[in-house]
Coordinates of C-alpha atoms and ligand atoms in Angstrom, one line a residue:
M1 CA -18.1 -1.6 -20.2
P2 CA -15.4 1.3 -19.8
E3 CA -18.0 4.0 -20.9
A4 CA -19.8 3.4 -17.6
Q5 CA -17.2 4.9 -15.5
D6 CA -17.4 8.2 -17.2
K7 CA -20.9 9.2 -15.9
G8 CA -21.2 11.9 -13.6
A9 CA -18.4 14.3 -14.0
A10 CA -20.0 17.4 -15.4
G11 CA -18.1 18.9 -18.3
S12 CA -15.1 16.5 -18.1
K13 CA -14.1 15.2 -21.5
T14 CA -12.5 11.7 -21.7
K15 CA -9.4 10.4 -23.4
N16 CA -8.1 7.1 -24.0
A17 CA -5.8 6.1 -21.4
S18 CA -3.2 4.5 -23.7
P19 CA -0.1 6.5 -22.9
G20 CA 1.8 3.3 -22.7
K21 CA 0.1 1.6 -25.7
N22 CA 2.3 2.7 -28.4
K23 CA 5.4 2.6 -26.4
S24 CA 7.7 -0.3 -27.3
R25 CA 9.6 -2.1 -24.8
H26 CA 12.5 -0.9 -26.6
D27 CA 11.7 2.7 -25.2
F28 CA 12.3 1.1 -21.6
V29 CA 15.1 -1.4 -21.7
E30 CA 17.6 -2.2 -24.3
G31 CA 19.2 -5.5 -25.1
D32 CA 17.4 -7.7 -22.6
R33 CA 16.3 -11.2 -23.3
Y34 CA 12.5 -11.4 -23.3
A35 CA 10.3 -10.3 -26.1
P36 CA 8.0 -7.4 -25.1
A37 CA 4.7 -8.4 -23.4
P38 CA 2.8 -5.2 -22.9
E39 CA -0.5 -5.1 -21.3
N40 CA -3.1 -3.8 -23.3
S41 CA -4.4 -0.3 -22.1
E42 CA -6.7 0.6 -24.9
H43 CA -9.8 -0.6 -22.9
V44 CA -9.1 1.9 -20.1
V45 CA -10.7 5.4 -20.3
L46 CA -9.7 8.1 -18.0
K47 CA -11.3 11.4 -17.7
E48 CA -9.2 14.5 -18.5
S49 CA -10.1 15.8 -15.0
Y50 CA -11.8 14.3 -11.9
D51 CA -13.9 16.0 -9.3
F52 CA -14.7 15.3 -5.7
Y53 CA -17.3 12.7 -4.9
I54 CA -19.4 14.1 -2.1
G55 CA -22.9 13.0 -1.0
G56 CA -23.3 10.9 -4.2
E57 CA -22.4 13.8 -6.5
W58 CA -19.3 14.8 -8.4
L59 CA -18.6 18.4 -7.0
R60 CA -16.4 20.5 -9.3
A61 CA -12.8 21.2 -7.9
P62 CA -11.9 24.8 -8.1
K63 CA -8.2 24.0 -7.7
R64 CA -6.4 21.1 -9.5
T65 CA -3.2 19.3 -9.9
E66 CA -1.8 16.9 -12.4
T67 CA -1.3 13.2 -11.6
R68 CA 1.5 11.7 -13.8
N69 CA 2.7 8.3 -14.9
P70 CA 6.0 7.9 -13.0
A71 CA 7.3 5.5 -15.8
T72 CA 6.9 7.9 -18.6
G73 CA 6.2 11.5 -17.0
E74 CA 3.0 11.7 -19.1
V75 CA 0.1 13.5 -17.4
L76 CA -2.8 11.1 -16.9
A77 CA -5.4 13.2 -15.5
E78 CA -6.0 16.5 -13.4
V79 CA -7.5 16.1 -10.0
G80 CA -8.8 18.4 -7.4
E81 CA -7.1 19.8 -4.4
A82 CA -9.8 19.8 -1.6
G83 CA -9.5 22.8 0.9
P84 CA -11.3 23.2 4.3
G85 CA -14.7 24.0 2.6
M86 CA -15.0 20.7 0.7
V87 CA -13.8 18.8 3.6
K88 CA -16.5 20.4 5.6
K89 CA -19.1 19.3 2.8
A90 CA -17.8 15.8 2.6
V91 CA -18.0 15.3 6.4
A92 CA -21.6 16.8 6.4
A93 CA -22.7 14.5 3.7
A94 CA -21.0 11.5 5.6
R95 CA -22.8 12.6 8.9
K96 CA -26.1 12.8 7.2
A97 CA -25.8 9.4 5.4
Y98 CA -24.7 8.0 8.8
E99 CA -27.7 9.2 10.7
Q100 CA -30.2 8.9 8.0
T101 CA -29.5 5.6 6.1
W102 CA -26.2 3.5 6.8
S103 CA -26.2 3.1 10.6
T104 CA -29.8 2.2 10.7
M105 CA -29.8 -0.3 7.9
P106 CA -29.9 -4.0 8.8
G107 CA -26.4 -5.5 8.5
R108 CA -27.5 -7.9 5.9
E109 CA -28.5 -5.1 3.7
R110 CA -25.1 -3.2 4.2
G111 CA -23.5 -6.6 3.3
K112 CA -25.4 -6.6 0.0
Y113 CA -24.0 -3.4 -1.2
L114 CA -20.4 -4.6 -0.2
F115 CA -20.9 -8.0 -2.0
R116 CA -22.0 -6.1 -5.1
L117 CA -19.0 -3.6 -5.0
A118 CA -16.6 -6.7 -4.7
R119 CA -18.3 -8.4 -7.7
L120 CA -17.9 -5.2 -9.7
I121 CA -14.2 -4.8 -8.7
Q122 CA -13.8 -8.5 -10.0
E123 CA -15.5 -7.8 -13.3
R124 CA -13.3 -4.6 -14.0
S125 CA -10.1 -5.8 -12.2
R126 CA -8.1 -5.7 -15.4
E127 CA -9.0 -2.0 -16.0
F128 CA -8.3 -1.2 -12.4
A129 CA -4.9 -3.1 -12.5
V130 CA -3.8 -1.0 -15.5
V131 CA -4.6 2.4 -14.0
E132 CA -3.0 1.3 -10.8
T133 CA 0.1 0.5 -12.7
M134 CA 0.1 3.7 -14.7
D135 CA -0.7 6.0 -11.7
G136 CA 1.8 4.4 -9.4
G137 CA 4.6 2.6 -11.3
K138 CA 4.1 -0.8 -10.0
P139 CA 4.4 -3.9 -12.4
I140 CA 1.3 -4.9 -13.9
R141 CA 1.9 -8.4 -12.7
E142 CA 1.7 -7.3 -9.1
S143 CA -1.3 -4.9 -9.6
R144 CA -3.1 -7.7 -11.6
D145 CA -2.2 -10.8 -9.6
I146 CA -1.8 -9.3 -6.1
D147 CA -3.5 -5.9 -5.4
L148 CA -6.7 -6.3 -7.3
P149 CA -7.4 -9.9 -6.1
L150 CA -6.7 -8.7 -2.5
V151 CA -8.9 -5.8 -3.0
A152 CA -11.9 -7.9 -4.2
A153 CA -11.2 -10.4 -1.4
H154 CA -11.2 -7.6 1.4
F155 CA -14.7 -6.4 0.3
F156 CA -15.9 -10.0 0.1
Y157 CA -14.5 -10.7 3.5
Y158 CA -16.0 -7.9 5.4
A159 CA -19.2 -8.1 3.4
G160 CA -19.6 -11.6 5.2
W161 CA -19.2 -9.9 8.6
A162 CA -21.7 -7.0 8.2
D163 CA -24.7 -9.2 9.5
K164 CA -22.6 -11.0 12.1
L165 CA -21.3 -8.3 14.2
D166 CA -23.2 -9.4 17.3
Y167 CA -21.4 -12.8 17.0
A168 CA -18.1 -11.5 16.4
F169 CA -17.4 -10.3 20.0
P170 CA -19.2 -12.7 22.5
G171 CA -20.9 -11.2 25.4
R172 CA -20.6 -7.7 23.9
T173 CA -22.9 -5.7 21.7
A174 CA -21.5 -4.1 18.7
H175 CA -22.4 -0.6 17.8
S176 CA -21.0 1.6 14.8
I177 CA -18.9 4.6 15.6
G178 CA -20.1 7.3 13.2
V179 CA -18.1 9.2 10.5
I180 CA -14.6 8.0 9.9
G181 CA -11.7 10.1 8.4
Q182 CA -9.4 7.9 6.3
V183 CA -6.0 8.9 4.7
I184 CA -4.1 6.5 2.7
P185 CA -0.5 6.4 0.9
W186 CA 0.8 5.9 -2.5
N187 CA 2.3 2.4 -2.4
F188 CA -0.9 0.5 -2.5
P189 CA -3.4 2.9 -3.4
L190 CA -6.6 0.7 -4.2
L191 CA -5.7 -2.0 -1.7
M192 CA -5.3 0.5 1.2
A193 CA -8.5 2.1 0.2
A194 CA -10.1 -1.4 0.4
W195 CA -8.5 -2.2 3.7
K196 CA -9.9 1.0 5.2
L197 CA -13.3 1.1 3.4
A198 CA -14.5 -2.4 3.8
P199 CA -14.5 -3.0 7.6
A200 CA -15.6 0.6 8.1
L201 CA -18.7 0.2 6.0
A202 CA -19.4 -3.4 7.2
C203 CA -19.6 -2.0 10.7
G204 CA -22.2 0.7 9.8
N205 CA -19.8 3.8 9.5
T206 CA -19.9 6.3 6.9
V207 CA -16.5 7.4 5.4
V208 CA -14.4 10.4 4.0
I209 CA -11.3 9.0 2.3
K210 CA -8.3 10.9 0.9
P211 CA -5.9 9.1 -1.3
A212 CA -2.3 10.2 -1.8
E213 CA -1.6 13.0 -4.0
T214 CA 0.6 11.1 -6.4
T215 CA -2.0 8.1 -7.0
P216 CA -5.5 9.3 -6.7
L217 CA -6.9 7.7 -9.9
T218 CA -8.0 4.2 -8.6
A219 CA -9.8 5.6 -5.5
L220 CA -11.7 8.1 -7.8
K221 CA -12.6 5.2 -10.0
L222 CA -13.6 3.1 -7.1
A223 CA -16.0 6.0 -6.3
E224 CA -17.6 5.4 -9.7
L225 CA -18.0 1.8 -8.8
I226 CA -19.4 2.7 -5.5
E227 CA -21.9 5.0 -7.5
E228 CA -22.7 2.0 -10.0
A229 CA -23.3 -0.3 -7.0
G230 CA -25.9 2.1 -5.7
F231 CA -24.7 2.9 -2.4
P232 CA -26.9 5.6 -0.7
P233 CA -25.3 9.1 -1.1
G234 CA -22.9 10.2 1.4
V235 CA -21.9 6.7 2.6
V236 CA -18.5 7.0 1.0
N237 CA -16.9 10.3 0.0
V238 CA -13.7 10.7 -1.8
L239 CA -11.6 13.9 -1.6
T240 CA -8.3 14.4 -3.3
G241 CA -5.5 16.7 -2.4
G242 CA -2.3 16.8 -0.7
G243 CA -1.0 16.6 3.0
K244 CA -2.9 19.7 3.9
T245 CA -6.3 18.1 2.7
G246 CA -5.4 15.2 4.9
R247 CA -4.6 17.5 7.8
H248 CA -8.0 19.4 7.4
L249 CA -9.9 16.0 7.3
V250 CA -8.1 14.5 10.4
R251 CA -8.7 17.8 12.4
H252 CA -12.3 18.0 11.5
P253 CA -14.3 18.2 14.7
D254 CA -17.1 16.1 13.3
I255 CA -14.8 13.2 12.5
D256 CA -15.5 10.4 15.1
K257 CA -12.5 8.2 14.2
V258 CA -9.3 8.7 12.0
A259 CA -7.7 5.7 10.2
F260 CA -4.4 6.4 8.7
T261 CA -1.7 4.7 6.8
G262 CA 1.7 6.5 6.0
S263 CA 4.8 7.7 7.3
T264 CA 5.6 7.5 11.2
E265 CA 6.3 11.2 11.0
V266 CA 2.9 12.2 10.0
G267 CA 1.4 9.5 12.4
K268 CA 3.0 11.3 15.2
M269 CA 1.5 14.7 13.9
I270 CA -1.7 13.1 13.8
Q271 CA -1.5 11.8 17.3
R272 CA -0.7 15.5 18.4
D273 CA -3.5 16.8 16.4
L274 CA -6.0 14.3 18.1
A275 CA -4.6 14.4 21.6
G276 CA -7.3 15.6 24.1
T277 CA -10.0 15.3 21.6
G278 CA -11.3 12.0 22.8
R279 CA -11.6 10.9 19.1
R280 CA -10.3 7.5 18.2
Y281 CA -7.4 6.7 15.8
T282 CA -5.7 3.8 14.3
L283 CA -2.2 4.3 12.7
E284 CA -0.5 1.9 10.3
L285 CA 3.0 3.3 9.9
G286 CA 6.5 2.7 8.7
G287 CA 8.6 -0.4 9.2
K288 CA 12.1 -1.9 9.0
A289 CA 11.7 -5.6 8.8
A290 CA 14.2 -8.1 9.7
N291 CA 14.3 -11.2 7.4
I292 CA 16.4 -13.7 9.1
I293 CA 18.1 -16.7 7.3
F294 CA 19.5 -19.4 9.4
D295 CA 22.2 -21.7 8.1
D296 CA 19.8 -24.8 7.9
A297 CA 17.3 -22.8 5.6
P298 CA 16.6 -23.9 2.1
V299 CA 19.0 -21.3 0.4
N300 CA 17.5 -21.1 -3.0
Q301 CA 13.9 -20.6 -1.5
A302 CA 15.4 -18.0 0.9
V303 CA 16.9 -16.1 -1.9
E304 CA 13.5 -16.0 -3.6
G305 CA 12.0 -14.6 -0.2
I306 CA 14.7 -11.9 0.2
V307 CA 14.0 -10.8 -3.5
N308 CA 10.3 -10.9 -2.8
G309 CA 10.8 -9.2 0.5
I310 CA 12.6 -6.1 -0.7
F311 CA 12.1 -5.7 -4.5
F312 CA 8.2 -6.2 -4.5
N313 CA 6.7 -3.1 -5.4
Q314 CA 10.2 -1.6 -5.7
G315 CA 10.4 -1.9 -2.0
H316 CA 7.6 0.7 -1.5
V317 CA 6.2 -1.7 1.2
C318 CA 5.7 -0.7 4.9
C319 CA 6.4 -4.5 5.7
A320 CA 9.4 -5.0 3.2
G321 CA 12.1 -7.2 4.4
S322 CA 14.6 -4.3 4.1
R323 CA 17.2 -5.7 6.7
L324 CA 18.5 -9.0 6.0
F325 CA 20.2 -11.0 8.7
V326 CA 22.2 -14.1 7.2
Q327 CA 23.9 -16.8 9.5
E328 CA 27.6 -16.3 9.1
G329 CA 28.4 -19.8 7.6
I330 CA 26.1 -19.3 4.5
A331 CA 26.5 -15.5 4.1
D332 CA 28.8 -15.6 1.0
T333 CA 26.6 -18.2 -0.6
V334 CA 23.6 -16.1 0.0
V335 CA 25.0 -13.0 -1.2
R336 CA 26.5 -14.6 -4.2
K337 CA 23.2 -16.1 -5.3
L338 CA 21.2 -13.0 -4.4
K339 CA 23.4 -10.9 -6.8
R340 CA 23.1 -13.3 -9.6
R341 CA 19.2 -13.3 -8.9
M342 CA 19.2 -9.5 -8.9
D343 CA 20.8 -9.2 -12.2
N344 CA 18.1 -11.3 -13.7
L345 CA 15.3 -9.2 -12.6
V346 CA 13.6 -7.2 -15.4
L347 CA 13.4 -3.5 -14.7
G348 CA 11.5 -1.3 -16.9
D349 CA 8.0 -0.8 -18.3
P350 CA 5.6 -1.6 -15.4
L351 CA 3.0 -2.3 -18.1
D352 CA 5.1 -5.1 -19.6
K353 CA 4.1 -8.6 -18.1
N354 CA 7.7 -9.5 -17.9
T355 CA 8.7 -6.8 -15.6
D356 CA 9.8 -7.4 -11.9
V357 CA 10.8 -3.9 -10.9
G358 CA 8.8 -0.9 -11.9
A359 CA 9.3 2.8 -11.6
I360 CA 9.7 4.8 -8.2
N361 CA 6.6 6.6 -7.5
S362 CA 7.8 10.2 -7.3
Q363 CA 10.6 12.4 -7.7
E364 CA 10.4 13.3 -4.0
Q365 CA 10.6 9.6 -3.1
L366 CA 13.6 8.9 -5.5
D367 CA 15.4 11.9 -3.9
R368 CA 14.8 10.3 -0.6
I369 CA 16.2 7.0 -1.6
K370 CA 19.2 8.4 -3.1
V371 CA 20.0 10.5 0.0
L372 CA 19.9 7.5 2.2
V373 CA 21.9 5.4 -0.3
D374 CA 24.5 8.1 -0.2
S375 CA 24.6 8.1 3.4
G376 CA 25.1 4.3 3.4
K377 CA 28.2 4.8 1.1
E378 CA 29.5 7.7 3.3
E379 CA 29.2 5.7 6.6
G380 CA 31.2 2.9 5.3
A381 CA 28.8 0.1 3.9
K382 CA 29.7 -1.6 0.6
C383 CA 27.1 -0.9 -2.1
W384 CA 26.4 -3.1 -4.9
Q385 CA 23.6 -2.6 -7.6
S386 CA 22.3 -4.9 -10.3
G387 CA 23.5 -4.4 -13.9
Q388 CA 20.2 -3.4 -15.5
K389 CA 20.2 -0.3 -17.9
L390 CA 17.8 2.2 -16.6
P391 CA 15.0 3.6 -19.0
R392 CA 15.8 6.9 -20.5
K393 CA 12.6 8.4 -19.3
G394 CA 10.8 8.0 -16.0
L395 CA 11.8 7.6 -12.3
W396 CA 14.0 4.4 -11.5
F397 CA 16.4 3.0 -9.1
K398 CA 18.4 -0.2 -9.5
P399 CA 17.9 -3.0 -7.1
T400 CA 20.8 -2.3 -4.5
I401 CA 22.2 -4.0 -1.5
F402 CA 24.6 -3.1 1.0
T403 CA 27.1 -5.4 2.8
E404 CA 29.4 -4.6 5.8
C405 CA 26.6 -2.6 7.6
A406 CA 26.6 -1.6 11.2
Q407 CA 23.7 -1.4 13.5
S408 CA 24.2 2.4 13.7
H409 CA 24.1 3.1 9.9
Q410 CA 21.2 5.1 8.7
I411 CA 20.4 2.4 6.1
V412 CA 20.0 0.0 9.0
Q413 CA 17.9 2.3 11.3
K414 CA 15.7 4.4 8.7
E415 CA 12.9 3.3 6.4
I416 CA 14.2 3.8 2.9
F417 CA 11.1 2.7 1.1
G418 CA 12.9 1.8 -2.0
P419 CA 14.6 -1.3 -3.5
V420 CA 17.6 -1.0 -1.1
L421 CA 18.6 -4.0 1.1
A422 CA 21.0 -3.8 4.2
I423 CA 22.8 -7.0 5.0
Q424 CA 24.2 -8.0 8.2
T425 CA 25.4 -11.3 9.5
F426 CA 25.0 -13.2 12.9
R427 CA 26.4 -16.3 14.7
T428 CA 23.8 -17.1 17.3
P429 CA 19.9 -17.0 17.4
E430 CA 20.4 -14.7 20.2
E431 CA 22.4 -12.3 18.3
A432 CA 19.7 -12.4 15.4
V433 CA 16.9 -11.6 17.8
E434 CA 18.8 -8.7 19.4
K435 CA 19.8 -7.2 16.2
A436 CA 16.4 -7.6 14.7
N437 CA 14.5 -5.9 17.7
N438 CA 17.1 -3.1 17.7
T439 CA 14.9 -0.7 15.7
P440 CA 12.2 1.9 16.6
Y441 CA 9.9 -0.2 14.2
G442 CA 8.1 -3.4 14.8
L443 CA 5.7 -4.0 11.8
S444 CA 6.9 -7.3 10.3
G445 CA 9.7 -9.9 10.0
G446 CA 10.6 -13.0 8.5
V447 CA 12.5 -16.3 9.5
W448 CA 13.9 -18.9 7.3
T449 CA 15.1 -22.3 8.7
D450 CA 14.5 -25.9 8.4
K451 CA 13.4 -26.3 12.1
G452 CA 9.8 -25.7 13.2
S453 CA 10.9 -25.4 16.8
K454 CA 13.3 -22.6 15.8
I455 CA 10.4 -20.8 13.9
F456 CA 8.4 -20.7 17.1
K457 CA 11.2 -19.8 19.2
I458 CA 12.5 -16.8 17.1
T459 CA 9.2 -15.6 16.1
S460 CA 7.9 -15.2 19.6
Q461 CA 10.9 -13.2 20.5
I462 CA 10.7 -10.6 17.6
R463 CA 8.6 -7.7 18.4
A464 CA 6.6 -7.3 15.3
G465 CA 3.1 -7.5 14.5
V466 CA 3.3 -9.7 11.5
L467 CA 6.0 -12.6 11.0
W468 CA 6.5 -14.9 8.2
A469 CA 8.2 -18.3 8.3
N470 CA 9.8 -19.5 5.0
T471 CA 7.9 -17.1 3.1
F472 CA 7.5 -13.3 2.9
N473 CA 4.9 -10.6 2.1
K474 CA 1.9 -12.9 2.1
F475 CA -1.4 -11.2 2.9
D476 CA -5.0 -12.5 3.7
P477 CA -8.1 -10.5 4.6
A478 CA -8.8 -12.8 7.4
S479 CA -5.4 -12.3 9.0
P480 CA -4.6 -9.1 11.1
F481 CA -1.9 -6.7 10.0
G482 CA -0.2 -3.9 12.1
G483 CA 2.6 -3.0 14.2
Y484 CA 4.2 -2.2 17.6
K485 CA 6.3 0.6 18.6
E486 CA 6.6 3.4 15.9
S487 CA 5.1 1.1 13.4
G488 CA 1.8 2.3 14.6
L489 CA -1.3 0.9 16.5
G490 CA -4.5 -0.9 15.8
R491 CA -4.8 -3.9 13.4
E492 CA -6.5 -4.2 10.0
G493 CA -7.8 -7.4 8.4
G494 CA -9.4 -10.1 10.1
L495 CA -11.8 -10.1 13.2
Q496 CA -9.2 -7.8 14.8
G497 CA -9.8 -5.2 12.0
L498 CA -13.5 -5.0 13.0
A499 CA -12.9 -3.9 16.6
P500 CA -11.5 -0.5 15.7
Y501 CA -14.5 0.5 13.8
L502 CA -16.9 -0.6 16.5
D503 CA -18.1 0.7 19.9
L504 CA -18.3 -2.5 21.8
Q505 CA -20.6 -2.5 24.9
Ligands
NDP1 P1 3.0 10.5 4.3 O1 2.8 9.9 5.6 O2 3.4 11.9 4.1 O3 1.5 10.3 3.5 C1 0.5 9.4 3.7 C2 -0.7 10.1 3.5 O4 -1.2 11.0 4.4 C3 -1.0 10.7 2.3 O5 -2.2 10.7 1.7 C4 -0.5 12.1 2.6 O6 -1.1 13.1 1.6 C5 -1.2 12.4 3.9 N1 -0.6 13.3 4.7 C6 0.6 14.1 4.6 N2 0.7 14.9 5.7 C7 -0.5 14.8 6.4 C8 -0.9 15.5 7.7 N3 -0.2 16.4 8.2 N4 -2.1 15.2 8.0 C9 -2.9 14.3 7.5 N5 -2.5 13.6 6.4 C10 -1.3 13.9 5.6 O7 4.0 9.6 3.5 P2 4.8 10.0 2.3 O8 4.0 9.6 1.0 O9 5.3 11.4 2.2 O10 6.0 9.0 2.3 C11 6.9 9.4 3.3 C12 7.6 8.2 4.0 O11 6.5 7.4 4.7 C13 8.0 7.2 3.1 O12 9.4 7.3 2.7 C14 7.8 6.0 4.0 O13 9.0 5.9 4.8 C15 6.6 6.2 4.6 N6 5.4 5.6 4.0 C16 4.8 4.5 4.8 C17 3.9 3.9 4.3 C18 3.3 2.7 4.8 O14 2.4 1.9 4.4 N7 3.4 2.4 6.2 C19 3.2 4.3 3.1 C20 3.8 5.5 2.5 C21 4.8 6.0 3.0 P3 -0.1 13.3 0.2 O15 0.5 12.1 -0.1 O16 -0.9 13.9 -0.8 O17 0.9 14.4 0.6

């Protein structure tokens, strides 16, 4: 089965992607309590270099960069850096496919392609999970049990909508938009590709998508599956490259809509780039979620929720519960239990099935985390880090909490995008709501309490697009996701996720 994915790249050799395979757990963590349980990566075959997937063909990339495993520093493959010429070719291929095949194809036929792709993803999900972990640094348990099942679920979900668009918005007629330019980040590379591609394609649009520079591999492997599923040429085009490639794509005049997930800073640049062009856009940007624990909450469950909220995917999560608000009477208990739980997290080899906290995605991101953590110390908050030893090689950051935080501290106001939690206390529900809303972001939040009425009251007062009650970081393709304020605009997922890809008349 792995051989199938290597068709199509002229002249590129293949190599076994087993950089982690001979690495004993000992190379990562010493003296911990579990026997190593490494995921086998021998079945994964990566090419030495990847080209651009444009118009159903693999076009040679003249300029290349390396993509590395952040846990080991090893080079996994070389990928192309697309310039304006390649962007032009990809947009032209998408336009041709839009006009000649995809937009005129009956919805039920488009749905069949999407169902086929969803099934192929399920069949190959273990392989994709391993590649996601090697390229991005996230624990295999997460890529295997969360990312990949959600990726397949998204394609299944939107495949089901492809022939029902006329019923989705009663009284209105749904038309596709055209060519969509999509730019995605590195924290959930394949899942973000699925969130973008599935609704766009179901609605009859064609796509040019650019994954992040540090995590391009699963998007390129997805292009191989798209090829295997027999999609008409040009319906999906995958371009790799850095921020410049993204900028060429979003500014291309023949793009009808831009769908972007990433930082608020770049989101604002895109808004400026598109201002006055009449082209549509949706933006899924940063967040600084409040996770609020009331004194009637089940404390042990809440502590698990805090851990999941901030240490899932090393905190590289836009909706991470990065600000914790604990009601004063239980604050000491919660912090004590949280510290004990943090000390028990297994940090190290992301391919080990015991691992809870993997590698930081890039040196740039690690530096950003360190700068903000230093600012927290300088501004007077009290820092505590868990006791794990960091592996000798690779990019790592210990699970970290800050107590004695003030609203004005940078660690409370800025998105850190790492395993760092800022803890504050509150006395009354009103104080919790006021502090929770005191941020430029409005993506997500969580409330922990025994009282249903309190859940309804508090969640209706928090200005955030997604709110969880007595749980955190739960996702479902049928449920809309998106933010208010500087966390962006537009929704992905659910019925609401169809509308931005349709012209409703
Ligand atoms: P960016 O916003 O820079 O990157 C997101 C995507 O946009 C990447 O594919 C990137 O390419 C691309 N890009 C960068 N510049 C431009 C541009 N001018 N025009 C079009 N596309 C562009 O996020 P970073 O990866 O630099 O992370 C910075 C911060 O953003 C993080 O610390 C975090 O705060 C936040 N973030 C939020 C995410 C979310 O899901 N809400 C996801 C990732 C980051 P490339 O990566 O190749 O440079």
